[in-house]
Short mmCIF file of C-alpha atoms and ligand atoms in Angstrom, two decimals:
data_model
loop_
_atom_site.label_atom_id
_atom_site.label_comp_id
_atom_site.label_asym_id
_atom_site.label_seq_id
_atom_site.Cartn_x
_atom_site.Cartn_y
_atom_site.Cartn_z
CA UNK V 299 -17.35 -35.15 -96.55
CA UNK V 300 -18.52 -32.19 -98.17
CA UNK V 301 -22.52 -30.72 -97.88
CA UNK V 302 -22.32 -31.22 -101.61
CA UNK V 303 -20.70 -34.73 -101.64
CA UNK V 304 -23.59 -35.56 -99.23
CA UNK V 305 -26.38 -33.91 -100.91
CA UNK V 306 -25.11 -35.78 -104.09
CA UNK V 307 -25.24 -39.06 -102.42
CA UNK V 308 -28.27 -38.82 -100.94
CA UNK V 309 -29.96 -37.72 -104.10
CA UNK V 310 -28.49 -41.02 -105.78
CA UNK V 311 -29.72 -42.66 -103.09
CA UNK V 312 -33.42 -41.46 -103.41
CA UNK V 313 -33.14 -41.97 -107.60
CA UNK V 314 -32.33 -45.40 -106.87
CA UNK V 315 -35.03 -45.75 -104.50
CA UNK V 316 -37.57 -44.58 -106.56
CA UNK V 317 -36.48 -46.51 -109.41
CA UNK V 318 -36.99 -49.51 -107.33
CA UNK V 319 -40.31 -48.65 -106.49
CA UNK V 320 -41.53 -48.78 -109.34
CA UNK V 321 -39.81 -52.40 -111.20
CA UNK V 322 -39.18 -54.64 -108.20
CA UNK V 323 -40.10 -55.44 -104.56
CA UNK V 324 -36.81 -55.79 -102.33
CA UNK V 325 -36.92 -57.95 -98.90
CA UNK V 326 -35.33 -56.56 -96.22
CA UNK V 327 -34.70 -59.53 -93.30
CA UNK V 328 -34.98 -58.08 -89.80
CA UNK V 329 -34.35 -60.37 -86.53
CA UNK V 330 -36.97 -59.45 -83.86
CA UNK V 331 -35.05 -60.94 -81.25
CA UNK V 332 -32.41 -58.43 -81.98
CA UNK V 333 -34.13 -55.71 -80.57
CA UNK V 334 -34.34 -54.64 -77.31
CA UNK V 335 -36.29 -52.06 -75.43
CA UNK V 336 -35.62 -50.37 -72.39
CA UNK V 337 -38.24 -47.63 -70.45
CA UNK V 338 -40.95 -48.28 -73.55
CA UNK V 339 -39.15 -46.73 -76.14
CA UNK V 340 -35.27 -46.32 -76.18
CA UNK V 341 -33.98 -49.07 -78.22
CA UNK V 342 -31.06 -51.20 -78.74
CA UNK V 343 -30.53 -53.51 -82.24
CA UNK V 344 -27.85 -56.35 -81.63
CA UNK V 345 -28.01 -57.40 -85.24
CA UNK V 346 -26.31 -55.14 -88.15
CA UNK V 347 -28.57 -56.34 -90.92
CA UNK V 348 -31.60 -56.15 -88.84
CA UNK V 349 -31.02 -52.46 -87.93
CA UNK V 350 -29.50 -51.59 -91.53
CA UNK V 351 -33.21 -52.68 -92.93
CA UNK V 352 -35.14 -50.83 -90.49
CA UNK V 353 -33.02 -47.91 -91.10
CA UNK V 354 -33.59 -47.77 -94.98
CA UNK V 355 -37.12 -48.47 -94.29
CA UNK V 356 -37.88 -45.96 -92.02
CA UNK V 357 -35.89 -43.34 -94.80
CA UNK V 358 -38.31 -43.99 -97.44
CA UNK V 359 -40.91 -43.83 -95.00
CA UNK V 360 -39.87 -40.42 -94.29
CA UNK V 361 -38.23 -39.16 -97.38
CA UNK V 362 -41.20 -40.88 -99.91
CA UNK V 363 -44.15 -41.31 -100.56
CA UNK V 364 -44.99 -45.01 -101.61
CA UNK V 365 -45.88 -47.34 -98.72
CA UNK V 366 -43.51 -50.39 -97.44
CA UNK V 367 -44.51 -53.27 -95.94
CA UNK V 368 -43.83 -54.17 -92.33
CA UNK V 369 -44.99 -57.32 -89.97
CA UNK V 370 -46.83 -56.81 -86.82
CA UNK V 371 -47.81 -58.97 -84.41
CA UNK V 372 -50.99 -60.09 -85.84
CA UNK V 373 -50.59 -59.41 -89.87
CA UNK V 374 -48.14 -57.90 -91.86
CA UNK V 375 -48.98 -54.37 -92.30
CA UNK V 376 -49.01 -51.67 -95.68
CA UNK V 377 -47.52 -48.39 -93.83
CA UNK V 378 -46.89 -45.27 -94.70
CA UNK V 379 -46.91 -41.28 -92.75
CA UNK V 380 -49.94 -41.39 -91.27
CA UNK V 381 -49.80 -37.27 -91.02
CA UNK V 382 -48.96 -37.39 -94.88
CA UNK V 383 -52.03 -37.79 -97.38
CA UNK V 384 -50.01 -38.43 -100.31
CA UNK V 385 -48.27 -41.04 -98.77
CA UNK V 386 -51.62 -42.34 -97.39
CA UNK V 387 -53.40 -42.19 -100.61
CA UNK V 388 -50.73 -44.58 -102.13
CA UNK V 389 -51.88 -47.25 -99.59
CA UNK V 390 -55.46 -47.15 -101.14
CA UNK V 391 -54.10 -46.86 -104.51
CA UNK V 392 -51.47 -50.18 -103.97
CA UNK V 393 -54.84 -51.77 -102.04
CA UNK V 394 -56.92 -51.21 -105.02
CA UNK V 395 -58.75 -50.49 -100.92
CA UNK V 396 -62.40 -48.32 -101.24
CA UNK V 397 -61.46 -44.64 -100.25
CA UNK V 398 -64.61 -45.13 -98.10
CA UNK V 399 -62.76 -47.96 -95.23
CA UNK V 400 -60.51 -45.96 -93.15
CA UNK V 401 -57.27 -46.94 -91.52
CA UNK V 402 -55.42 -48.03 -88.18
CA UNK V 403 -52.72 -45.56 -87.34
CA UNK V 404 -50.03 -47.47 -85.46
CA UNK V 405 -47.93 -45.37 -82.95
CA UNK V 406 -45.23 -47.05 -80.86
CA UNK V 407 -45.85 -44.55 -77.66
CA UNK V 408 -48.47 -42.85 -75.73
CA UNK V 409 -46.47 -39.44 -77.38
CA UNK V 410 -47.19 -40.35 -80.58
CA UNK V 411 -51.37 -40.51 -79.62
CA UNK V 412 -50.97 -37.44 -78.58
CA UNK V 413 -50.08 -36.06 -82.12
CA UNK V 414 -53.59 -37.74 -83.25
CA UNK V 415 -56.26 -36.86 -80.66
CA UNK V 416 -57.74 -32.78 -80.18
CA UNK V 417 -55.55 -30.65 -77.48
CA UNK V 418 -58.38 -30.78 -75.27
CA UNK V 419 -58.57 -34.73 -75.60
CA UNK V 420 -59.15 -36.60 -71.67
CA UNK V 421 -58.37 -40.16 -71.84
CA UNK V 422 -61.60 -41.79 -71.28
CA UNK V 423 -60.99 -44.01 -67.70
CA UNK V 424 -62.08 -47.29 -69.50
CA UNK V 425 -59.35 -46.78 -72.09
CA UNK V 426 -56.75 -46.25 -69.45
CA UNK V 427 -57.80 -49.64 -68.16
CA UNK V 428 -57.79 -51.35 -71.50
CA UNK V 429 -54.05 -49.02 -72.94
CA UNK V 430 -52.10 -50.64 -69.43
CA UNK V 431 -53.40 -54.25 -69.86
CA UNK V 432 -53.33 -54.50 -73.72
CA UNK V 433 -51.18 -52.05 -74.97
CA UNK V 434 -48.60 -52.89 -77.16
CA UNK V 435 -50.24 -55.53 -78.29
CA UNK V 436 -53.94 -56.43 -80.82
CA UNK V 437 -56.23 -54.26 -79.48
CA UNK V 438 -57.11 -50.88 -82.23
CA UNK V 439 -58.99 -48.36 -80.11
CA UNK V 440 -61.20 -45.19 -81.41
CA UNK V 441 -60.31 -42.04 -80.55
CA UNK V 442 -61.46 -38.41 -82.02
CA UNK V 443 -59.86 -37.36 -84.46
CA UNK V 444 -57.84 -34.40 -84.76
CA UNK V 445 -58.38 -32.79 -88.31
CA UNK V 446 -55.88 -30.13 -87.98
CA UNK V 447 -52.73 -33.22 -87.89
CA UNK V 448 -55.04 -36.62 -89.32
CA UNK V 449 -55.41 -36.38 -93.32
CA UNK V 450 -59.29 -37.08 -93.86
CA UNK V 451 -58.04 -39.86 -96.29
CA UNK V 452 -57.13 -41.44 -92.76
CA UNK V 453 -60.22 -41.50 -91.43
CA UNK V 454 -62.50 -42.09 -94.47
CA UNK V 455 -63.71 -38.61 -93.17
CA UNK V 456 -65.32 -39.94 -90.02
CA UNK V 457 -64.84 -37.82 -86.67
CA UNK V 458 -62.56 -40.86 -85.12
CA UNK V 459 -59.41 -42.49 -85.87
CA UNK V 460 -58.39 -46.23 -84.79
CA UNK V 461 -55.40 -46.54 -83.10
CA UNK V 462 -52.83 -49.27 -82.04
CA UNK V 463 -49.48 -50.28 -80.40
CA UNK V 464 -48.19 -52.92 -82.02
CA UNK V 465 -45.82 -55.21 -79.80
CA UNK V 466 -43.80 -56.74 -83.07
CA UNK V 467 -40.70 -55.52 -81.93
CA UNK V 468 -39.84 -55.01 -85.80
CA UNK V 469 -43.04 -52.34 -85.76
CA UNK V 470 -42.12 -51.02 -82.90
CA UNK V 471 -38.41 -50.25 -84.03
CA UNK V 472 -39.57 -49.25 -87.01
CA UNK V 473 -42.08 -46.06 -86.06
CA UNK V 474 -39.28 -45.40 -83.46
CA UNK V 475 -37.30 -44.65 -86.36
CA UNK V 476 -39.41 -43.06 -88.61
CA UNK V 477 -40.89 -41.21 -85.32
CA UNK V 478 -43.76 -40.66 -86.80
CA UNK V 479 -47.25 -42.36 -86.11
CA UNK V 480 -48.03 -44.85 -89.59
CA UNK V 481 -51.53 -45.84 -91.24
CA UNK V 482 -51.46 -49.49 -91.93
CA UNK V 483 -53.93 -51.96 -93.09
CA UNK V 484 -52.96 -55.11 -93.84
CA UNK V 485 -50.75 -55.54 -97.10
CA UNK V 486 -52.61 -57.31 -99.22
CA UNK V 487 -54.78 -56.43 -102.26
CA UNK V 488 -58.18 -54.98 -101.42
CA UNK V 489 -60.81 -58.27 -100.58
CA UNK V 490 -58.13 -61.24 -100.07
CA UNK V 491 -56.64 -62.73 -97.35
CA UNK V 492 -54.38 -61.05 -94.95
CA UNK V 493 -50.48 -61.80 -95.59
CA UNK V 494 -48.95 -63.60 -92.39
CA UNK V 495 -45.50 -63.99 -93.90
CA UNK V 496 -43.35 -61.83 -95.96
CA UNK V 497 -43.57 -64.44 -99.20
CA UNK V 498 -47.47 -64.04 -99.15
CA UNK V 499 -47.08 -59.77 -99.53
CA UNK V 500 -44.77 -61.03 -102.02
CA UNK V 501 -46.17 -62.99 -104.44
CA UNK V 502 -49.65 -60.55 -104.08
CA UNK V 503 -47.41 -57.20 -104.08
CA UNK V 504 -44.43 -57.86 -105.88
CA UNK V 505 -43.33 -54.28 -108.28
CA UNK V 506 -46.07 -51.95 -106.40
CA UNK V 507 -43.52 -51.25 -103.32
CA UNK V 508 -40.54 -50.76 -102.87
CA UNK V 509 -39.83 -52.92 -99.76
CA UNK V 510 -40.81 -55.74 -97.59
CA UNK V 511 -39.39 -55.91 -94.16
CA UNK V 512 -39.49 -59.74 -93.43
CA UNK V 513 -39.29 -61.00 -89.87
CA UNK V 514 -40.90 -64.51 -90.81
CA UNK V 515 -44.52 -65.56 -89.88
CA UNK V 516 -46.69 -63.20 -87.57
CA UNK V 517 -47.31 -65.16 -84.15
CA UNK V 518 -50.89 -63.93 -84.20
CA UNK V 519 -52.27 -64.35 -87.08
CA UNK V 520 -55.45 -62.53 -87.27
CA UNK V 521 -55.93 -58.87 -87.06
CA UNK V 522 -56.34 -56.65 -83.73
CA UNK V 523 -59.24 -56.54 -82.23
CA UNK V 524 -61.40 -53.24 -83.24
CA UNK V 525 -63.09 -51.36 -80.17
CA UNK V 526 -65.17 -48.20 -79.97
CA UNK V 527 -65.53 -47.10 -76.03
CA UNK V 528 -66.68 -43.54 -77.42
CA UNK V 529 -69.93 -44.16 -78.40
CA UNK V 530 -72.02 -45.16 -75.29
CA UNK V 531 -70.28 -44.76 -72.07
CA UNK V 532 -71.70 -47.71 -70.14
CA UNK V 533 -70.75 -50.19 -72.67
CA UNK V 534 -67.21 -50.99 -75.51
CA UNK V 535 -68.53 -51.82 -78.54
CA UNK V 536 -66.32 -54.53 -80.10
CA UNK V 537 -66.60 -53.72 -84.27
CA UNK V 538 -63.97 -56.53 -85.24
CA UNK V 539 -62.74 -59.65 -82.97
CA UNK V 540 -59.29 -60.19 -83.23
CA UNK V 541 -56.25 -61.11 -81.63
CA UNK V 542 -57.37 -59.65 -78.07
CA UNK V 543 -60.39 -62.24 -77.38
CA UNK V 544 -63.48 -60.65 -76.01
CA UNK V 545 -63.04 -63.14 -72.68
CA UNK V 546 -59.40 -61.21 -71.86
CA UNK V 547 -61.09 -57.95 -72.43
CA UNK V 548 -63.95 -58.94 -69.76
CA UNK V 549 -61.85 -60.38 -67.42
CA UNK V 550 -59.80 -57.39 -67.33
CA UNK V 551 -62.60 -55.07 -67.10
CA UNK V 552 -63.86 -57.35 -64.29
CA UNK V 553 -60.88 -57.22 -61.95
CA UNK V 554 -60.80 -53.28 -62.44
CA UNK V 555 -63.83 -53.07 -60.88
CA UNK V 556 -65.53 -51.78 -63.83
CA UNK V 557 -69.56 -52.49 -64.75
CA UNK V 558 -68.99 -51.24 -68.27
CA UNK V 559 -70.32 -54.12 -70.40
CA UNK V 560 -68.58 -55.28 -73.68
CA UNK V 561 -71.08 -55.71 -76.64
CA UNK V 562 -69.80 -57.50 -79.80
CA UNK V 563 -71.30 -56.30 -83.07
CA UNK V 564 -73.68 -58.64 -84.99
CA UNK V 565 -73.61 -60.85 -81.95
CA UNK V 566 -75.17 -58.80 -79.40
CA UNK V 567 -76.39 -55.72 -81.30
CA UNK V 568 -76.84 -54.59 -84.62
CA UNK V 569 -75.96 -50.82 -85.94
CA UNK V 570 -77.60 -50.04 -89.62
CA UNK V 571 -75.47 -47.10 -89.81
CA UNK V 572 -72.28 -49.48 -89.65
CA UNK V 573 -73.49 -51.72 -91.92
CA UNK V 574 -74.20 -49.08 -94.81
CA UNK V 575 -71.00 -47.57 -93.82
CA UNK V 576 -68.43 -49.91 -94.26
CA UNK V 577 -66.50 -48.47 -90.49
CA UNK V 578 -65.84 -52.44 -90.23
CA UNK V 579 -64.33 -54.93 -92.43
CA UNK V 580 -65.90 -56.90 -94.15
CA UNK V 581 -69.93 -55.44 -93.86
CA UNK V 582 -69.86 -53.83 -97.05
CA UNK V 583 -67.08 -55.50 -99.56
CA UNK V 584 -65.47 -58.83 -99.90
CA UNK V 585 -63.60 -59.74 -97.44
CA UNK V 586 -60.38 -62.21 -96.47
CA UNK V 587 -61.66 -64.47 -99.71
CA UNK V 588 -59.04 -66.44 -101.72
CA UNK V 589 -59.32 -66.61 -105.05
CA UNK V 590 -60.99 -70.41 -104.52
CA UNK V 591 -64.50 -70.98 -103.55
CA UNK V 592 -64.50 -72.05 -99.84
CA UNK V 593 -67.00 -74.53 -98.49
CA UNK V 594 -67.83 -73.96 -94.77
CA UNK V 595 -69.04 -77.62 -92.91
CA UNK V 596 -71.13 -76.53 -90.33
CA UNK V 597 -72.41 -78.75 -87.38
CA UNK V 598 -76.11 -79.16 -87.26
CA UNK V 599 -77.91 -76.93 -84.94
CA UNK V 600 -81.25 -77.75 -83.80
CA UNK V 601 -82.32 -74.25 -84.65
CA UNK V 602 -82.12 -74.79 -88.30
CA UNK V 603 -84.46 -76.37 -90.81
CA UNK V 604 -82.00 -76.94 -93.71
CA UNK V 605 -81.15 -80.02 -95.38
CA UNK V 606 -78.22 -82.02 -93.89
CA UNK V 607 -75.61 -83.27 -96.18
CA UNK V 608 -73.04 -86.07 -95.96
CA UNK V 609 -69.17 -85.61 -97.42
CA UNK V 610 -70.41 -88.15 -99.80
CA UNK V 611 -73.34 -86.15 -101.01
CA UNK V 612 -71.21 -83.00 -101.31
CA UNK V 613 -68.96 -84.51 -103.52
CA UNK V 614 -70.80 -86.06 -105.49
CA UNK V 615 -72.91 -82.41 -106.26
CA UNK V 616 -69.40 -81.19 -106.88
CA UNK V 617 -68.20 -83.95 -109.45
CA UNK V 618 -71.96 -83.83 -111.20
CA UNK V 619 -71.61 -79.71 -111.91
CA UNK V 620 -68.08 -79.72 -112.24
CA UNK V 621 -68.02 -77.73 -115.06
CA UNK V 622 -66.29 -77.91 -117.70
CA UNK V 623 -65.38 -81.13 -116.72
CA UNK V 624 -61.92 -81.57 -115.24
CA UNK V 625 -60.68 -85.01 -115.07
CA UNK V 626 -59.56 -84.58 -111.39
CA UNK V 627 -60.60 -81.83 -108.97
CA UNK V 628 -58.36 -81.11 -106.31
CA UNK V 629 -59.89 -79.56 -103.01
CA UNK V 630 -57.78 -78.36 -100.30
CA UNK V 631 -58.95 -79.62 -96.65
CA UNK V 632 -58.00 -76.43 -94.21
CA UNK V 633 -58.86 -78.21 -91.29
CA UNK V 634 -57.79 -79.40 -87.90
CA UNK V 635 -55.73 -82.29 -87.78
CA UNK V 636 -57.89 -84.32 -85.32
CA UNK V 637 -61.34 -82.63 -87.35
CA UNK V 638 -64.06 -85.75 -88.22
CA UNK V 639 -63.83 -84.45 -91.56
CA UNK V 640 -59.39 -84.87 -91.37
CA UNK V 641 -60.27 -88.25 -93.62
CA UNK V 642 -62.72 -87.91 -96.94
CA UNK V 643 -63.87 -90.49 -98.61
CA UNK V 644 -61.54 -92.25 -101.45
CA UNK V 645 -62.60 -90.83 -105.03
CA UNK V 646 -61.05 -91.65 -108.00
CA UNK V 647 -61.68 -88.53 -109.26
CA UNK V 648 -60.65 -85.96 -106.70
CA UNK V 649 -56.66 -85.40 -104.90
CA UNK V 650 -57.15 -83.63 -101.55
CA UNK V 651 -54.50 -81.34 -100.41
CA UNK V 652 -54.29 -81.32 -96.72
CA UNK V 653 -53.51 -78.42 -95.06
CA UNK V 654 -53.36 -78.74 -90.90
CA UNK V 655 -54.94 -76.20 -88.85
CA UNK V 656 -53.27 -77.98 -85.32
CA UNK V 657 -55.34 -79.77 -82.95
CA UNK V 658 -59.28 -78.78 -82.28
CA UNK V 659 -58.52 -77.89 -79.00
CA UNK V 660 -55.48 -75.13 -79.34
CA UNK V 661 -57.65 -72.53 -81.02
CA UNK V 662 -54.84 -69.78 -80.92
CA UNK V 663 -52.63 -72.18 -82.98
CA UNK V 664 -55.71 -72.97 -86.15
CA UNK V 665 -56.33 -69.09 -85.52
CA UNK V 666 -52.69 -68.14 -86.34
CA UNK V 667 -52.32 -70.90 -89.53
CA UNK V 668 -55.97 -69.87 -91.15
CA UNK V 669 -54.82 -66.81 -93.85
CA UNK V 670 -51.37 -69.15 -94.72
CA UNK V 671 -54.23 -72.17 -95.38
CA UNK V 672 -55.81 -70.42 -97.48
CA UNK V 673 -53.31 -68.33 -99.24
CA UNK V 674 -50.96 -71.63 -99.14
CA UNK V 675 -53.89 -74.03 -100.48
CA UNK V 676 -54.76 -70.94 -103.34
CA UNK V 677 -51.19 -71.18 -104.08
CA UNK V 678 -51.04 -75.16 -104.62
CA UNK V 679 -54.16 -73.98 -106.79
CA UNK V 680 -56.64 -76.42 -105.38
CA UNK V 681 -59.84 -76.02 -107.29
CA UNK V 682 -61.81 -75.61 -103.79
CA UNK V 683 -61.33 -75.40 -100.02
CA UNK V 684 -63.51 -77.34 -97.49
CA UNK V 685 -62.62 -75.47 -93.98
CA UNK V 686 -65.41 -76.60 -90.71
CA UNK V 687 -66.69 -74.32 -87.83
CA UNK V 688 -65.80 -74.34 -84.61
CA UNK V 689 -67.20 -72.72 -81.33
CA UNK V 690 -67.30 -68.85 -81.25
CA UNK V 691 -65.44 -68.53 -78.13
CA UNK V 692 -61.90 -66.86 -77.51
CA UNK V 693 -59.66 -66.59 -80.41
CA UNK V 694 -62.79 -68.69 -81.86
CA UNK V 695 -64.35 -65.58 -82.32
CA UNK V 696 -62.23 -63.89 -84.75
CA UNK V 697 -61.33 -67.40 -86.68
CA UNK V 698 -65.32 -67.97 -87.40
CA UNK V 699 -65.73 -64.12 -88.04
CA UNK V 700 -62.30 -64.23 -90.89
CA UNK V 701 -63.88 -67.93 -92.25
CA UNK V 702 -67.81 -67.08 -92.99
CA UNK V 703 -66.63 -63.89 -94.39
CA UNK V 704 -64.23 -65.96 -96.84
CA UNK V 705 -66.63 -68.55 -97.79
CA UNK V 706 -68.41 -69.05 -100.66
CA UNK V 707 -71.32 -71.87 -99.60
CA UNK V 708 -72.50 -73.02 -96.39
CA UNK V 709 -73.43 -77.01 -96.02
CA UNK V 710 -75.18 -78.26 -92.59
CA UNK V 711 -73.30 -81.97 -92.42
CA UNK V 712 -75.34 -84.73 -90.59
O1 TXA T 964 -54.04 -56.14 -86.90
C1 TXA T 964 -54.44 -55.20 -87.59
O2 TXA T 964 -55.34 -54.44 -87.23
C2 TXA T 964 -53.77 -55.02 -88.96
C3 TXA T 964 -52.29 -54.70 -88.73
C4 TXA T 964 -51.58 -54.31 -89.99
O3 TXA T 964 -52.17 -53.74 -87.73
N1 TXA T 964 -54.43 -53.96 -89.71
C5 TXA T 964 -55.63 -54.14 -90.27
O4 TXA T 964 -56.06 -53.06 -90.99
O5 TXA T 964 -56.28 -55.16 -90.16
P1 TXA T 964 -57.28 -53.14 -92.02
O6 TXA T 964 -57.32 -51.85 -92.70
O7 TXA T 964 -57.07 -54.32 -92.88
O8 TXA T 964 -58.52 -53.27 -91.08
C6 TXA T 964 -58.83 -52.22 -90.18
C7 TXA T 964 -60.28 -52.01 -90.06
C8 TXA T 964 -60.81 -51.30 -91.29
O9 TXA T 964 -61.35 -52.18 -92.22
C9 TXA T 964 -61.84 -50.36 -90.77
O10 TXA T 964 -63.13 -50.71 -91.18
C10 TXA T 964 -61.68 -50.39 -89.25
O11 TXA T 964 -60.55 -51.14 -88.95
N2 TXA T 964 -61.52 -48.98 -88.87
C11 TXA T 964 -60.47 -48.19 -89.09
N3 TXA T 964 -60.71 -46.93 -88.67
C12 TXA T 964 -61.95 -46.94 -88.16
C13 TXA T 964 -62.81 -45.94 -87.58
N4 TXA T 964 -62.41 -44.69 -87.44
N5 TXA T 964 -64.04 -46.32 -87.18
C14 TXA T 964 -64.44 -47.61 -87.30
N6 TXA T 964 -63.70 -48.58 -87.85
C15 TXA T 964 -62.48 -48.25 -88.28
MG1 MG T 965 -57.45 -55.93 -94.08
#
């Protein structure tokens, strides 16, 4: 083929593409278990259609500017050239995100950091430690920033930029092919829940990108785990709990030998600068809420001095304000299958749409289905969601940090 055959085909190619960015969304389905990886990075695709999609992803991440989303292990991602500030700027503008909340670069090798961090940059010893036992996997790390290859769009002009290794092999494969290091934050518009499945990006993204790379439901389900071990070198300050529990990080620490203590924000210290500055989610905007109020049951603590309500009570507030008057309200129960709230009260009035969470006891499993509740019970448009707390521990953490950020009222139950 001729260079002018070529260059003609290619510029089709990139008319087409950008005419599809702009009128519909296109799925592209990718098999993670088709791809292999040998050494860290060299990588072998079994499946045709899996590496055809990652292939005219990884194009248009290159060749364009508008964003594509991508899963990851814990949600599915909004990427786009993380050295590029166009493309970066389309994220925030597909978001509808704050320019002030920066991003997580994803990289899939310790190369690709490289590209990120100052010349002069030594690998603090604790992050060695945490980069060989988490990494790639939910754990989003600060580094400094270089502003000579970083757009300050990136960054939300801080001195630092968060970065991760996802292990989705589809993410993985995906920067391979790109080869270049991509801001992400989770694909959803700006305040709601985070998508766990391609059809959830869809239905909130559909005709602002051009693609969706779908590898079904992320096993994860809740974002990485956010930690700063610049700031104060005898302690890692943990600014969001995710998918790498505060426990594993200890216990790794631990057998390393290492006194460096492990601090979670709000829990064990409070930073006003963080809170006006919105450096983690959820502190300054609305956060992970559906587009249903959410009603969070909490167990009585003998700390607190509020009334204590019965489901009975509850409901029969609701059914006495429900205004304007429906003749049936339908309220979506997000909750655990073997949860003492599993079985409400019969009502004439109100249909309950159950949603199961799993068993009480298998916290990673009601951590990985709580953004498809909600997103699933907002999509069987329940007029409101009754979810219950559980205990703060492990993935615990991150599943009670997600659900008091996404609900509306709190009510102590007897
Ligand atoms: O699991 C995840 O982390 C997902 C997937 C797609 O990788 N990404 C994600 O991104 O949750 P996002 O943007 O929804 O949340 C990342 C949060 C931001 O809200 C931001 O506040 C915090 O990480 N962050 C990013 N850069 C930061 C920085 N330089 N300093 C402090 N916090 C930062
Ligand atoms: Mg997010």
């Amino acid at each position: 083929m001729s260079i002018a055959t070529l260059t003609v085909k290619l510029q089709i190619v990139r008319l087409l593409d950008r005419r599809m960015s702009s009128a519909v969304t296109c799925l592209l389905k990718c098999r993670a278990e088709s791809i292999k990886f040998f050494n860290g990075r060299r990588q072998e695709i079994e499946d045709a259609e899996t590496e055809k999609s990652l292939r005219i992803a990884a194009n248009h991440l290159v060749n364009e500017t508008s964003p594509i989303a991508f899963p990851t292990e814990t949600v599915y991602g909004l990427g786009a050239n993380a050295l590029n500030e166009h493309a970066v700027a389309q994220i925030f503008k597909a978001k509808g995100r704050p320019a002030d909340n920066p991003l997580i670069v994803h990289i899939s090798s310790l190369e690709m950091l490289s590209r990120l961090v100052p010349e002069n940059f030594q690998m603090p010893p604790i992050y060695t430690i945490l980069i060989n036992k988490f990494w790639p996997g939910p754990l989003s790390l600060l580094f400094p920033s270089n502003p000579v290859t970083v757009p300050s769009i990136v960054t939300a002009n801080h001195s630092t930029v968060a970065v991760r290794m996802p292990s989705s092999p589809v993410a993985r494969a995906l920067i391979n092919f790109a080869d270049t290091p991509l801001a992400a934050p989770s694909a959803n518009s700006s305040g709601s829940p985070s998508p766990t499945r391609a059809d959830h990006v869809y239905r909130d993204l559909n005709g602002k990108i051009p693609y969706i790379l779908d590898s079904g439901p992320c096993s994860i389900g809740l974002e990485s785990t956010v930690a700063d071990g610049l700031s104060d070198p005898s302690c890692v300050n943990i600014l969001r709990p995710g998918g790498i529990t505060v426990e594993d990080i200890e216990s790794c620490l631990h057998e390393a030998g290492s006194t460096i203590k492990i601090r979670v924000h709000r829990r064990d210290y409070q930073d006003e600068n963080m809170e006006q500055a919105p450096t983690t989610p959820g502190m300054k905007y609305r956060h992970y809420s559906p587009r249903v109020p959410v009603f969070l049951f909490m167990a009585p603590s003998t700390l607190q001095s509020k009334k204590l309500e019965s489901y009975e009570d509850i409901i029969e507030s609701l059914l006495h304000t429900n205004s304007p008057r429906k003749s049936n309200l339908a309220i979506g129960l997000l909750l655990a299958e073997d949860s003492k709230y599993a079985n409400p009260p019969h009502h004439p009035s109100i249909i309950w749409h159950h949603y199961s969470l799993g068993k009480l006891d298998d916290v990673d499993v009601m951590a990985s289905r709580l953004f498809d509740g909600l997103l699933t019970l907002e999509e069987r448009q329940v007029d409101l969601i009754f979810a219950e707390s559980i205990e703060e521990t492990k993935m615990g953490l991150a599943f009670m940090n997600r659900l008091t950020k996404a609900a509306t009222e709190i009510h102590w139950m007897r």
